[in-house]
PDB file of C-alpha atoms and ligand atoms in Angstrom:
ATOM      1  CA  UNK K   1      -0.418   0.081   0.272  1.00  0.00           C
ATOM      2  CA  UNK K   2       1.174   3.770  -0.975  1.00  0.00           C
ATOM      3  CA  UNK K   3      -0.278   6.374   0.754  1.00  0.00           C
ATOM      4  CA  UNK K   4       0.778   9.692  -0.896  1.00  0.00           C
ATOM      5  CA  UNK K   5       2.294  12.324   1.636  1.00  0.00           C
ATOM      6  CA  UNK K   6       1.147  15.801   0.098  1.00  0.00           C
ATOM      7  CA  UNK K   7       3.421  18.836  -0.349  1.00  0.00           C
ATOM      8  CA  UNK K   8       2.701  22.229   1.247  1.00  0.00           C
ATOM      9  CA  UNK K   9       1.760  23.370  -2.108  1.00  0.00           C
ATOM     10  CA  UNK K  10      -0.988  20.742  -2.719  1.00  0.00           C
ATOM     11  CA  UNK K  11      -2.101  21.246   1.368  1.00  0.00           C
ATOM     12  CA  UNK K  12      -2.691  24.867   0.145  1.00  0.00           C
ATOM     13  CA  UNK K  13      -5.073  23.855  -2.921  1.00  0.00           C
ATOM     14  CA  UNK K  14      -6.447  21.208  -0.742  1.00  0.00           C
ATOM     15  CA  UNK K  15      -6.963  23.721   1.797  1.00  0.00           C
ATOM     16  CA  UNK K  16      -9.464  26.166  -0.576  1.00  0.00           C
ATOM     17  CA  UNK K  17     -11.060  22.899  -2.335  1.00  0.00           C
ATOM     18  CA  UNK K  18     -11.470  22.138   1.341  1.00  0.00           C
ATOM     19  CA  UNK K  19     -13.433  25.694   2.069  1.00  0.00           C
ATOM     20  CA  UNK K  20     -15.661  25.895  -0.744  1.00  0.00           C
ATOM     21  CA  UNK K  21     -17.400  22.633   0.080  1.00  0.00           C
ATOM     22  CA  UNK K  22     -17.859  23.605   3.156  1.00  0.00           C
ATOM     23  CA  UNK K  23     -19.162  26.598   2.357  1.00  0.00           C
ATOM     24  CA  UNK K  24     -21.743  24.922   0.371  1.00  0.00           C
ATOM     25  CA  UNK K  25     -22.987  23.221   3.308  1.00  0.00           C
ATOM     26  CA  UNK K  26     -23.594  26.524   4.517  1.00  0.00           C
ATOM     27  CA  UNK K  27     -25.776  27.971   1.905  1.00  0.00           C
ATOM     28  CA  UNK K  28     -27.538  25.113   1.544  1.00  0.00           C
ATOM     29  CA  UNK K  29     -28.815  24.792   4.919  1.00  0.00           C
ATOM     30  CA  UNK K  30     -31.270  27.831   5.132  1.00  0.00           C
ATOM     31  CA  UNK K  31     -32.992  26.051   1.877  1.00  0.00           C
ATOM     32  CA  UNK K  32     -33.742  22.121   3.862  1.00  0.00           C
ATOM     33  CA  UNK K  33     -37.326  22.740   4.643  1.00  0.00           C
ATOM     34  CA  UNK K  34     -40.552  20.890   4.483  1.00  0.00           C
ATOM     35  CA  UNK K  35     -41.649  21.155   0.682  1.00  0.00           C
ATOM     36  CA  UNK K  36     -38.616  20.904  -1.249  1.00  0.00           C
ATOM     37  CA  UNK K  37     -37.342  18.141  -3.278  1.00  0.00           C
ATOM     38  CA  UNK K  38     -33.367  16.633  -3.623  1.00  0.00           C
ATOM     39  CA  UNK K  39     -33.366  17.708  -7.149  1.00  0.00           C
ATOM     40  CA  UNK K  40     -34.093  21.008  -6.079  1.00  0.00           C
ATOM     41  CA  UNK K  41     -30.600  21.169  -3.275  1.00  0.00           C
ATOM     42  CA  UNK K  42     -29.268  19.693  -6.261  1.00  0.00           C
ATOM     43  CA  UNK K  43     -29.574  22.342  -8.832  1.00  0.00           C
ATOM     44  CA  UNK K  44     -29.242  24.919  -6.002  1.00  0.00           C
ATOM     45  CA  UNK K  45     -25.433  23.049  -5.237  1.00  0.00           C
ATOM     46  CA  UNK K  46     -24.461  22.896  -8.544  1.00  0.00           C
ATOM     47  CA  UNK K  47     -24.942  26.434  -9.659  1.00  0.00           C
ATOM     48  CA  UNK K  48     -23.269  27.551  -6.549  1.00  0.00           C
ATOM     49  CA  UNK K  49     -20.087  25.729  -7.072  1.00  0.00           C
ATOM     50  CA  UNK K  50     -20.031  26.204 -10.922  1.00  0.00           C
ATOM     51  CA  UNK K  51     -20.740  29.434 -11.217  1.00  0.00           C
ATOM     52  CA  UNK K  52     -19.497  31.249  -7.518  1.00  0.00           C
ATOM     53  CA  UNK K  53     -17.030  28.763  -6.874  1.00  0.00           C
ATOM     54  CA  UNK K  54     -15.921  28.355 -10.330  1.00  0.00           C
ATOM     55  CA  UNK K  55     -15.332  24.982  -8.899  1.00  0.00           C
ATOM     56  CA  UNK K  56     -16.432  21.360 -10.364  1.00  0.00           C
ATOM     57  CA  UNK K  57     -18.857  18.961  -8.323  1.00  0.00           C
ATOM     58  CA  UNK K  58     -16.762  15.297  -8.281  1.00  0.00           C
ATOM     59  CA  UNK K  59     -19.802  12.986  -8.104  1.00  0.00           C
ATOM     60  CA  UNK K  60     -21.377  14.523 -11.161  1.00  0.00           C
ATOM     61  CA  UNK K  61     -20.446  11.770 -13.728  1.00  0.00           C
ATOM     62  CA  UNK K  62     -18.357   9.934 -11.594  1.00  0.00           C
ATOM     63  CA  UNK K  63     -18.532   6.244 -12.091  1.00  0.00           C
ATOM     64  CA  UNK K  64     -22.017   7.281 -14.081  1.00  0.00           C
ATOM     65  CA  UNK K  65     -23.375   9.002 -10.599  1.00  0.00           C
ATOM     66  CA  UNK K  66     -26.449  11.213 -12.404  1.00  0.00           C
ATOM     67  CA  UNK K  67     -26.175  14.508  -9.967  1.00  0.00           C
ATOM     68  CA  UNK K  68     -24.022  16.972  -8.211  1.00  0.00           C
ATOM     69  CA  UNK K  69     -24.486  15.931  -4.754  1.00  0.00           C
ATOM     70  CA  UNK K  70     -25.437  12.821  -2.216  1.00  0.00           C
ATOM     71  CA  UNK K  71     -28.560  13.525  -0.533  1.00  0.00           C
ATOM     72  CA  UNK K  72     -29.572  10.454   1.183  1.00  0.00           C
ATOM     73  CA  UNK K  73     -32.657  10.674   3.658  1.00  0.00           C
ATOM     74  CA  UNK K  74     -33.867   9.022   6.660  1.00  0.00           C
ATOM     75  CA  UNK K  75     -32.939   4.829   6.033  1.00  0.00           C
ATOM     76  CA  UNK K  76     -30.660   5.909   3.216  1.00  0.00           C
ATOM     77  CA  UNK K  77     -27.439   5.130   4.313  1.00  0.00           C
ATOM     78  CA  UNK K  78     -25.249   6.711   1.355  1.00  0.00           C
ATOM     79  CA  UNK K  79     -25.131   7.631  -2.481  1.00  0.00           C
ATOM     80  CA  UNK K  80     -28.890   8.842  -2.469  1.00  0.00           C
ATOM     81  CA  UNK K  81     -29.421  10.621  -5.904  1.00  0.00           C
ATOM     82  CA  UNK K  82     -31.179  13.607  -5.733  1.00  0.00           C
ATOM     83  CA  UNK K  83     -34.692  13.732  -7.128  1.00  0.00           C
ATOM     84  CA  UNK K  84     -37.142  15.767  -8.235  1.00  0.00           C
ATOM     85  CA  UNK K  85     -40.025  12.812  -6.749  1.00  0.00           C
ATOM     86  CA  UNK K  86     -38.153  13.222  -3.313  1.00  0.00           C
ATOM     87  CA  UNK K  87     -40.152  15.470  -1.588  1.00  0.00           C
ATOM     88  CA  UNK K  88     -38.926  16.336   2.147  1.00  0.00           C
ATOM     89  CA  UNK K  89     -41.126  16.060   4.886  1.00  0.00           C
ATOM     90  CA  UNK K  90     -40.915  17.615   8.510  1.00  0.00           C
ATOM     91  CA  UNK K  91     -38.927  15.165  10.863  1.00  0.00           C
ATOM     92  CA  UNK K  92     -36.954  13.654   8.177  1.00  0.00           C
ATOM     93  CA  UNK K  93     -33.360  13.853   8.571  1.00  0.00           C
ATOM     94  CA  UNK K  94     -31.181  14.183   5.513  1.00  0.00           C
ATOM     95  CA  UNK K  95     -27.310  13.944   4.980  1.00  0.00           C
ATOM     96  CA  UNK K  96     -25.685  15.912   2.063  1.00  0.00           C
ATOM     97  CA  UNK K  97     -22.518  15.176   0.871  1.00  0.00           C
ATOM     98  CA  UNK K  98     -20.169  17.844  -1.224  1.00  0.00           C
ATOM     99  CA  UNK K  99     -16.769  17.366  -2.998  1.00  0.00           C
ATOM    100  CA  UNK K 100     -15.611  19.893  -5.271  1.00  0.00           C
ATOM    101  CA  UNK K 101     -12.548  19.820  -7.337  1.00  0.00           C
ATOM    102  CA  UNK K 102     -10.729  23.437  -7.125  1.00  0.00           C
ATOM    103  CA  UNK K 103      -7.382  23.703  -9.319  1.00  0.00           C
ATOM    104  CA  UNK K 104      -7.469  19.829  -9.143  1.00  0.00           C
ATOM    105  CA  UNK K 105      -7.636  19.300  -5.697  1.00  0.00           C
ATOM    106  CA  UNK K 106     -10.431  17.739  -4.301  1.00  0.00           C
ATOM    107  CA  UNK K 107     -12.880  18.948  -0.696  1.00  0.00           C
ATOM    108  CA  UNK K 108     -15.588  15.844   0.533  1.00  0.00           C
ATOM    109  CA  UNK K 109     -17.789  17.396   3.482  1.00  0.00           C
ATOM    110  CA  UNK K 110     -20.987  15.726   4.478  1.00  0.00           C
ATOM    111  CA  UNK K 111     -23.559  16.631   7.255  1.00  0.00           C
ATOM    112  CA  UNK K 112     -26.910  15.792   8.263  1.00  0.00           C
ATOM    113  CA  UNK K 113     -29.733  18.534   9.039  1.00  0.00           C
ATOM    114  CA  UNK K 114     -33.154  17.959  10.537  1.00  0.00           C
ATOM    115  CA  UNK K 115     -35.993  19.109   7.852  1.00  0.00           C
ATOM    116  CA  UNK K 116     -38.137  20.960  10.267  1.00  0.00           C
ATOM    117  CA  UNK K 117     -38.626  20.657  13.963  1.00  0.00           C
ATOM    118  CA  UNK K 118     -36.703  17.374  15.251  1.00  0.00           C
ATOM    119  CA  UNK K 119     -37.667  14.186  16.137  1.00  0.00           C
ATOM    120  CA  UNK K 120     -35.973  13.244  19.498  1.00  0.00           C
ATOM    121  CA  UNK K 121     -35.073   9.742  18.499  1.00  0.00           C
ATOM    122  CA  UNK K 122     -33.728  11.114  15.133  1.00  0.00           C
ATOM    123  CA  UNK K 123     -31.541  14.034  16.987  1.00  0.00           C
ATOM    124  CA  UNK K 124     -29.653  11.478  19.433  1.00  0.00           C
ATOM    125  CA  UNK K 125     -28.309   9.560  16.565  1.00  0.00           C
ATOM    126  CA  UNK K 126     -27.594  12.637  14.380  1.00  0.00           C
ATOM    127  CA  UNK K 127     -25.786  13.993  17.381  1.00  0.00           C
ATOM    128  CA  UNK K 128     -24.031  11.115  18.663  1.00  0.00           C
ATOM    129  CA  UNK K 129     -23.281  10.208  14.783  1.00  0.00           C
ATOM    130  CA  UNK K 130     -21.061  13.698  15.043  1.00  0.00           C
ATOM    131  CA  UNK K 131     -19.657  13.215  18.273  1.00  0.00           C
ATOM    132  CA  UNK K 132     -18.134  10.164  16.773  1.00  0.00           C
ATOM    133  CA  UNK K 133     -16.640  12.318  14.117  1.00  0.00           C
ATOM    134  CA  UNK K 134     -15.463  14.712  16.378  1.00  0.00           C
ATOM    135  CA  UNK K 135     -13.606  12.364  18.866  1.00  0.00           C
ATOM    136  CA  UNK K 136     -12.064  10.757  16.076  1.00  0.00           C
ATOM    137  CA  UNK K 137     -10.454  13.871  14.716  1.00  0.00           C
ATOM    138  CA  UNK K 138      -9.451  14.814  17.943  1.00  0.00           C
ATOM    139  CA  UNK K 139      -7.022  11.800  18.276  1.00  0.00           C
ATOM    140  CA  UNK K 140      -5.543  12.654  14.890  1.00  0.00           C
ATOM    141  CA  UNK K 141      -1.784  12.896  14.870  1.00  0.00           C
ATOM    142  CA  UNK K 142       1.248  11.636  13.609  1.00  0.00           C
ATOM    143  CA  UNK K 143       1.792   7.915  15.244  1.00  0.00           C
ATOM    144  CA  UNK K 144      -1.580   6.955  16.102  1.00  0.00           C
ATOM    145  CA  UNK K 145      -2.749   4.309  13.348  1.00  0.00           C
ATOM    146  CA  UNK K 146      -5.840   3.704  11.360  1.00  0.00           C
ATOM    147  CA  UNK K 147      -7.103   1.636  14.082  1.00  0.00           C
ATOM    148  CA  UNK K 148      -6.766   3.940  16.557  1.00  0.00           C
ATOM    149  CA  UNK K 149      -9.063   6.093  14.674  1.00  0.00           C
ATOM    150  CA  UNK K 150     -11.444   2.909  13.901  1.00  0.00           C
ATOM    151  CA  UNK K 151     -12.054   2.161  17.521  1.00  0.00           C
ATOM    152  CA  UNK K 152     -12.835   5.590  19.079  1.00  0.00           C
ATOM    153  CA  UNK K 153     -15.616   5.543  16.653  1.00  0.00           C
ATOM    154  CA  UNK K 154     -17.120   1.581  16.988  1.00  0.00           C
ATOM    155  CA  UNK K 155     -16.703   2.409  20.592  1.00  0.00           C
ATOM    156  CA  UNK K 156     -19.188   5.557  21.058  1.00  0.00           C
ATOM    157  CA  UNK K 157     -21.340   4.011  18.820  1.00  0.00           C
ATOM    158  CA  UNK K 158     -21.835   0.892  20.145  1.00  0.00           C
ATOM    159  CA  UNK K 159     -21.895   2.278  24.032  1.00  0.00           C
ATOM    160  CA  UNK K 160     -24.934   4.421  22.863  1.00  0.00           C
ATOM    161  CA  UNK K 161     -26.925   1.595  21.305  1.00  0.00           C
ATOM    162  CA  UNK K 162     -26.122   2.097  17.513  1.00  0.00           C
ATOM    163  CA  UNK K 163     -24.033   0.090  14.672  1.00  0.00           C
ATOM    164  CA  UNK K 164     -21.373   0.886  12.423  1.00  0.00           C
ATOM    165  CA  UNK K 165     -21.766   0.506   8.868  1.00  0.00           C
ATOM    166  CA  UNK K 166     -18.880  -1.534   7.813  1.00  0.00           C
ATOM    167  CA  UNK K 167     -18.890  -1.826   4.037  1.00  0.00           C
ATOM    168  CA  UNK K 168     -18.422   1.843   3.328  1.00  0.00           C
ATOM    169  CA  UNK K 169     -15.693   3.842   4.709  1.00  0.00           C
ATOM    170  CA  UNK K 170     -12.804   7.500   4.867  1.00  0.00           C
ATOM    171  CA  UNK K 171     -10.012   7.389   2.291  1.00  0.00           C
ATOM    172  CA  UNK K 172      -7.510   9.124   0.949  1.00  0.00           C
ATOM    173  CA  UNK K 173      -8.102  12.554  -0.947  1.00  0.00           C
ATOM    174  CA  UNK K 174      -6.345  14.424  -3.167  1.00  0.00           C
ATOM    175  CA  UNK K 175      -5.799  14.976  -6.666  1.00  0.00           C
ATOM    176  CA  UNK K 176      -8.031  11.760  -6.230  1.00  0.00           C
ATOM    177  CA  UNK K 177     -11.461  11.369  -5.357  1.00  0.00           C
ATOM    178  CA  UNK K 178     -10.791   8.053  -3.619  1.00  0.00           C
ATOM    179  CA  UNK K 179      -7.299   6.781  -3.356  1.00  0.00           C
ATOM    180  CA  UNK K 180      -5.277   4.918  -0.275  1.00  0.00           C
ATOM    181  CA  UNK K 181      -5.859   4.356   2.752  1.00  0.00           C
ATOM    182  CA  UNK K 182      -8.913   3.285   3.447  1.00  0.00           C
ATOM    183  CA  UNK K 183     -10.326   4.987   6.711  1.00  0.00           C
ATOM    184  CA  UNK K 184     -12.562   2.049   8.899  1.00  0.00           C
ATOM    185  CA  UNK K 185     -14.895   3.129  11.319  1.00  0.00           C
ATOM    186  CA  UNK K 186     -15.039   0.117  13.157  1.00  0.00           C
ATOM    187  CA  UNK K 187     -11.842  -1.805  14.422  1.00  0.00           C
ATOM    188  CA  UNK K 188      -9.251  -2.049  17.201  1.00  0.00           C
ATOM    189  CA  UNK K 189      -6.522   0.466  18.719  1.00  0.00           C
ATOM    190  CA  UNK K 190      -2.681  -0.119  17.557  1.00  0.00           C
ATOM    191  CA  UNK K 191      -3.859  -1.606  14.430  1.00  0.00           C
ATOM    192  CA  UNK K 192      -3.338  -0.531  10.986  1.00  0.00           C
ATOM    193  CA  UNK K 193      -1.496   1.837   9.274  1.00  0.00           C
ATOM    194  CA  UNK K 194       0.573   4.435  11.203  1.00  0.00           C
ATOM    195  CA  UNK K 195      -0.469   7.839  10.724  1.00  0.00           C
ATOM    196  CA  UNK K 196       2.309  10.785   9.037  1.00  0.00           C
ATOM    197  CA  UNK K 197       2.627  14.599   8.485  1.00  0.00           C
ATOM    198  CA  UNK K 198       0.984  15.524   5.458  1.00  0.00           C
ATOM    199  CA  UNK K 199      -0.790  12.319   4.980  1.00  0.00           C
ATOM    200  CA  UNK K 200      -4.775  13.987   3.438  1.00  0.00           C
ATOM    201  CA  UNK K 201      -7.735  11.455   4.074  1.00  0.00           C
ATOM    202  CA  UNK K 202     -11.857  11.608   4.852  1.00  0.00           C
ATOM    203  CA  UNK K 203     -13.364  10.188   8.234  1.00  0.00           C
ATOM    204  CA  UNK K 204     -16.897   9.683   7.680  1.00  0.00           C
ATOM    205  CA  UNK K 205     -18.974   7.868   9.811  1.00  0.00           C
ATOM    206  CA  UNK K 206     -22.404   5.894   9.104  1.00  0.00           C
ATOM    207  CA  UNK K 207     -24.206   4.590  11.961  1.00  0.00           C
ATOM    208  CA  UNK K 208     -27.435   2.517  11.588  1.00  0.00           C
ATOM    209  CA  UNK K 209     -30.058   3.267  14.842  1.00  0.00           C
ATOM    210  CA  UNK K 210     -30.483  -0.708  14.327  1.00  0.00           C
ATOM    211  CA  UNK K 211     -28.693  -3.538  12.682  1.00  0.00           C
ATOM    212  CA  UNK K 212     -25.470  -2.455  11.167  1.00  0.00           C
ATOM    213  CA  UNK K 213     -26.576  -4.674   7.592  1.00  0.00           C
ATOM    214  CA  UNK K 214     -27.836  -2.451   4.546  1.00  0.00           C
ATOM    215  CA  UNK K 215     -28.639  -3.559   1.306  1.00  0.00           C
ATOM    216  CA  UNK K 216     -27.935  -1.289  -2.366  1.00  0.00           C
ATOM    217  CA  UNK K 217     -30.650  -0.412  -4.687  1.00  0.00           C
ATOM    218  CA  UNK K 218     -30.271  -2.673  -7.943  1.00  0.00           C
ATOM    219  CA  UNK K 219     -32.042  -0.781  -9.886  1.00  0.00           C
ATOM    220  CA  UNK K 220     -30.148   2.924  -9.685  1.00  0.00           C
ATOM    221  CA  UNK K 221     -27.210   1.203  -8.793  1.00  0.00           C
ATOM    222  CA  UNK K 222     -26.496   3.629  -5.799  1.00  0.00           C
ATOM    223  CA  UNK K 223     -28.906   4.220  -2.931  1.00  0.00           C
ATOM    224  CA  UNK K 224     -27.555   2.107  -0.132  1.00  0.00           C
ATOM    225  CA  UNK K 225     -30.037   1.725   2.739  1.00  0.00           C
ATOM    226  CA  UNK K 226     -30.405   0.159   5.907  1.00  0.00           C
ATOM    227  CA  UNK K 227     -31.741  -3.422   5.709  1.00  0.00           C
ATOM    228  CA  UNK K 228     -33.999  -3.052   8.327  1.00  0.00           C
ATOM    229  CA  UNK K 229     -35.153   0.453   7.036  1.00  0.00           C
ATOM    230  CA  UNK K 230     -34.375   2.173   9.986  1.00  0.00           C
ATOM    231  CA  UNK K 231     -32.456   5.204  10.293  1.00  0.00           C
ATOM    232  CA  UNK K 232     -29.286   5.691   9.588  1.00  0.00           C
ATOM    233  CA  UNK K 233     -26.998   8.773  10.158  1.00  0.00           C
ATOM    234  CA  UNK K 234     -23.173  10.374   8.709  1.00  0.00           C
ATOM    235  CA  UNK K 235     -20.448  13.158   8.831  1.00  0.00           C
ATOM    236  CA  UNK K 236     -17.883  13.925   7.091  1.00  0.00           C
ATOM    237  CA  UNK K 237     -14.575  15.885   7.583  1.00  0.00           C
ATOM    238  CA  UNK K 238     -11.550  15.879   5.304  1.00  0.00           C
ATOM    239  CA  UNK K 239      -8.129  16.312   7.110  1.00  0.00           C
ATOM    240  CA  UNK K 240      -4.244  16.895   7.058  1.00  0.00           C
ATOM    241  CA  UNK K 241      -2.189  14.987   9.537  1.00  0.00           C
ATOM    242  CA  UNK K 242       0.393  17.977  11.133  1.00  0.00           C
ATOM    243  CA  UNK K 243       3.104  17.760  12.570  1.00  0.00           C
ATOM    244  CA  UNK K 244       1.850  17.837  15.916  1.00  0.00           C
ATOM    245  CA  UNK K 245      -2.301  17.020  15.239  1.00  0.00           C
ATOM    246  CA  UNK K 246      -4.686  17.249  12.508  1.00  0.00           C
ATOM    247  CA  UNK K 247      -5.853  20.249  10.153  1.00  0.00           C
ATOM    248  CA  UNK K 248      -9.557  19.925   8.903  1.00  0.00           C
ATOM    249  CA  UNK K 249      -9.899  21.419   5.775  1.00  0.00           C
ATOM    250  CA  UNK K 250     -13.712  21.204   5.094  1.00  0.00           C
ATOM    251  CA  UNK K 251     -13.865  22.836   8.963  1.00  0.00           C
ATOM    252  CA  UNK K 252     -16.796  25.201   9.145  1.00  0.00           C
ATOM    253  CA  UNK K 253     -16.456  28.477  11.109  1.00  0.00           C
ATOM    254  CA  UNK K 254     -19.450  27.079  13.336  1.00  0.00           C
ATOM    255  CA  UNK K 255     -17.199  24.248  14.388  1.00  0.00           C
ATOM    256  CA  UNK K 256     -14.882  23.821  17.197  1.00  0.00           C
ATOM    257  CA  UNK K 257     -11.489  22.908  15.461  1.00  0.00           C
ATOM    258  CA  UNK K 258     -12.071  25.506  13.019  1.00  0.00           C
ATOM    259  CA  UNK K 259      -9.036  27.569  12.367  1.00  0.00           C
ATOM    260  CA  UNK K 260      -9.466  31.338  11.909  1.00  0.00           C
TER     261      UNK K 260
HETATM  262  N1  MF3 E   1     -18.809  12.256  -0.959  1.00  0.00           N
HETATM  263  C1  MF3 E   1     -18.634  10.828  -1.290  1.00  0.00           C
HETATM  264  C2  MF3 E   1     -17.634  10.413  -0.486  1.00  0.00           C
HETATM  265  O1  MF3 E   1     -17.822  10.802   0.481  1.00  0.00           O
HETATM  266  C3  MF3 E   1     -18.510   9.948  -2.183  1.00  0.00           C
HETATM  267  C4  MF3 E   1     -20.082  10.060  -3.218  1.00  0.00           C
HETATM  268  S1  MF3 E   1     -19.289   9.149  -4.913  1.00  0.00           S
HETATM  269  C5  MF3 E   1     -20.923   9.586  -5.889  1.00  0.00           C
HETATM  270  O2  MF3 E   1     -16.623   9.630  -0.519  1.00  0.00           O
HETATM  271  F1  MF3 E   1     -20.560   8.946  -6.860  1.00  0.00           F
HETATM  272  F2  MF3 E   1     -21.883   9.013  -4.973  1.00  0.00           F
HETATM  273  F3  MF3 E   1     -21.272  10.665  -6.135  1.00  0.00           F
HETATM  274 CO1   CO E   2     -15.568  10.826   1.356  1.00  0.00          CO
HETATM  275 CO1   CO E   3     -18.426  12.488   1.181  1.00  0.00          CO
END
């Protein structure tokens, strides 16, 4: 396995791409309301990325994906395809996953939104999933292992009676959307690749309210749902390992690790 180490110039480009992706999530937030369709969310994001940011929505035509963002509602785990037939309703939860390419480099980030008034059980799943991502980010520094990251996420998820999806994982990222290493969201301390300064990757845990098992929609080839049709949540950031910790390249201003 060869994991690339990015140069300071490459990291600066990823910082720019990361911040653009973060800004798309902040831009789209007010639009996530009952009655809007996921296709409308896609078209607003597409136009903003292309016309305002002069960037490229990475998902569009990626391995045949037909839209510019992923919109994963309720029991959809990931890779939901925006659709004019999918109307958001009060109490839904939705993950919006944004990846932009700017100057050849990718920024990949997603967050959960509550549509209208949050339901208590959904709010708990969404919060614990965000905590899993934040706890993982907290430990990232040179010398820790990928297994340490997986362990922190799995421990927090399972101690709250949620399950961790195994089939999809975080990934190295740079000029390539998905590169080595695979960043599993479960695992054992002190196992796997040791992190080094200059590595860039995502962490993007998916937690299910019920069992961990998922199914892939055979008709569209993309939509992943929970097997038991219970809720799923996901949060994602792109980061770089620094000399003594981590810089979250896709951090939004309201997050604890946002710098300047
Ligand atoms: N953004 C997703 C990720 O976090 C990948 C989406 S690929 C697509 O890795 F083709 F579904 F858009
Ligand atoms: Co990703
Ligand atoms: Co993503």
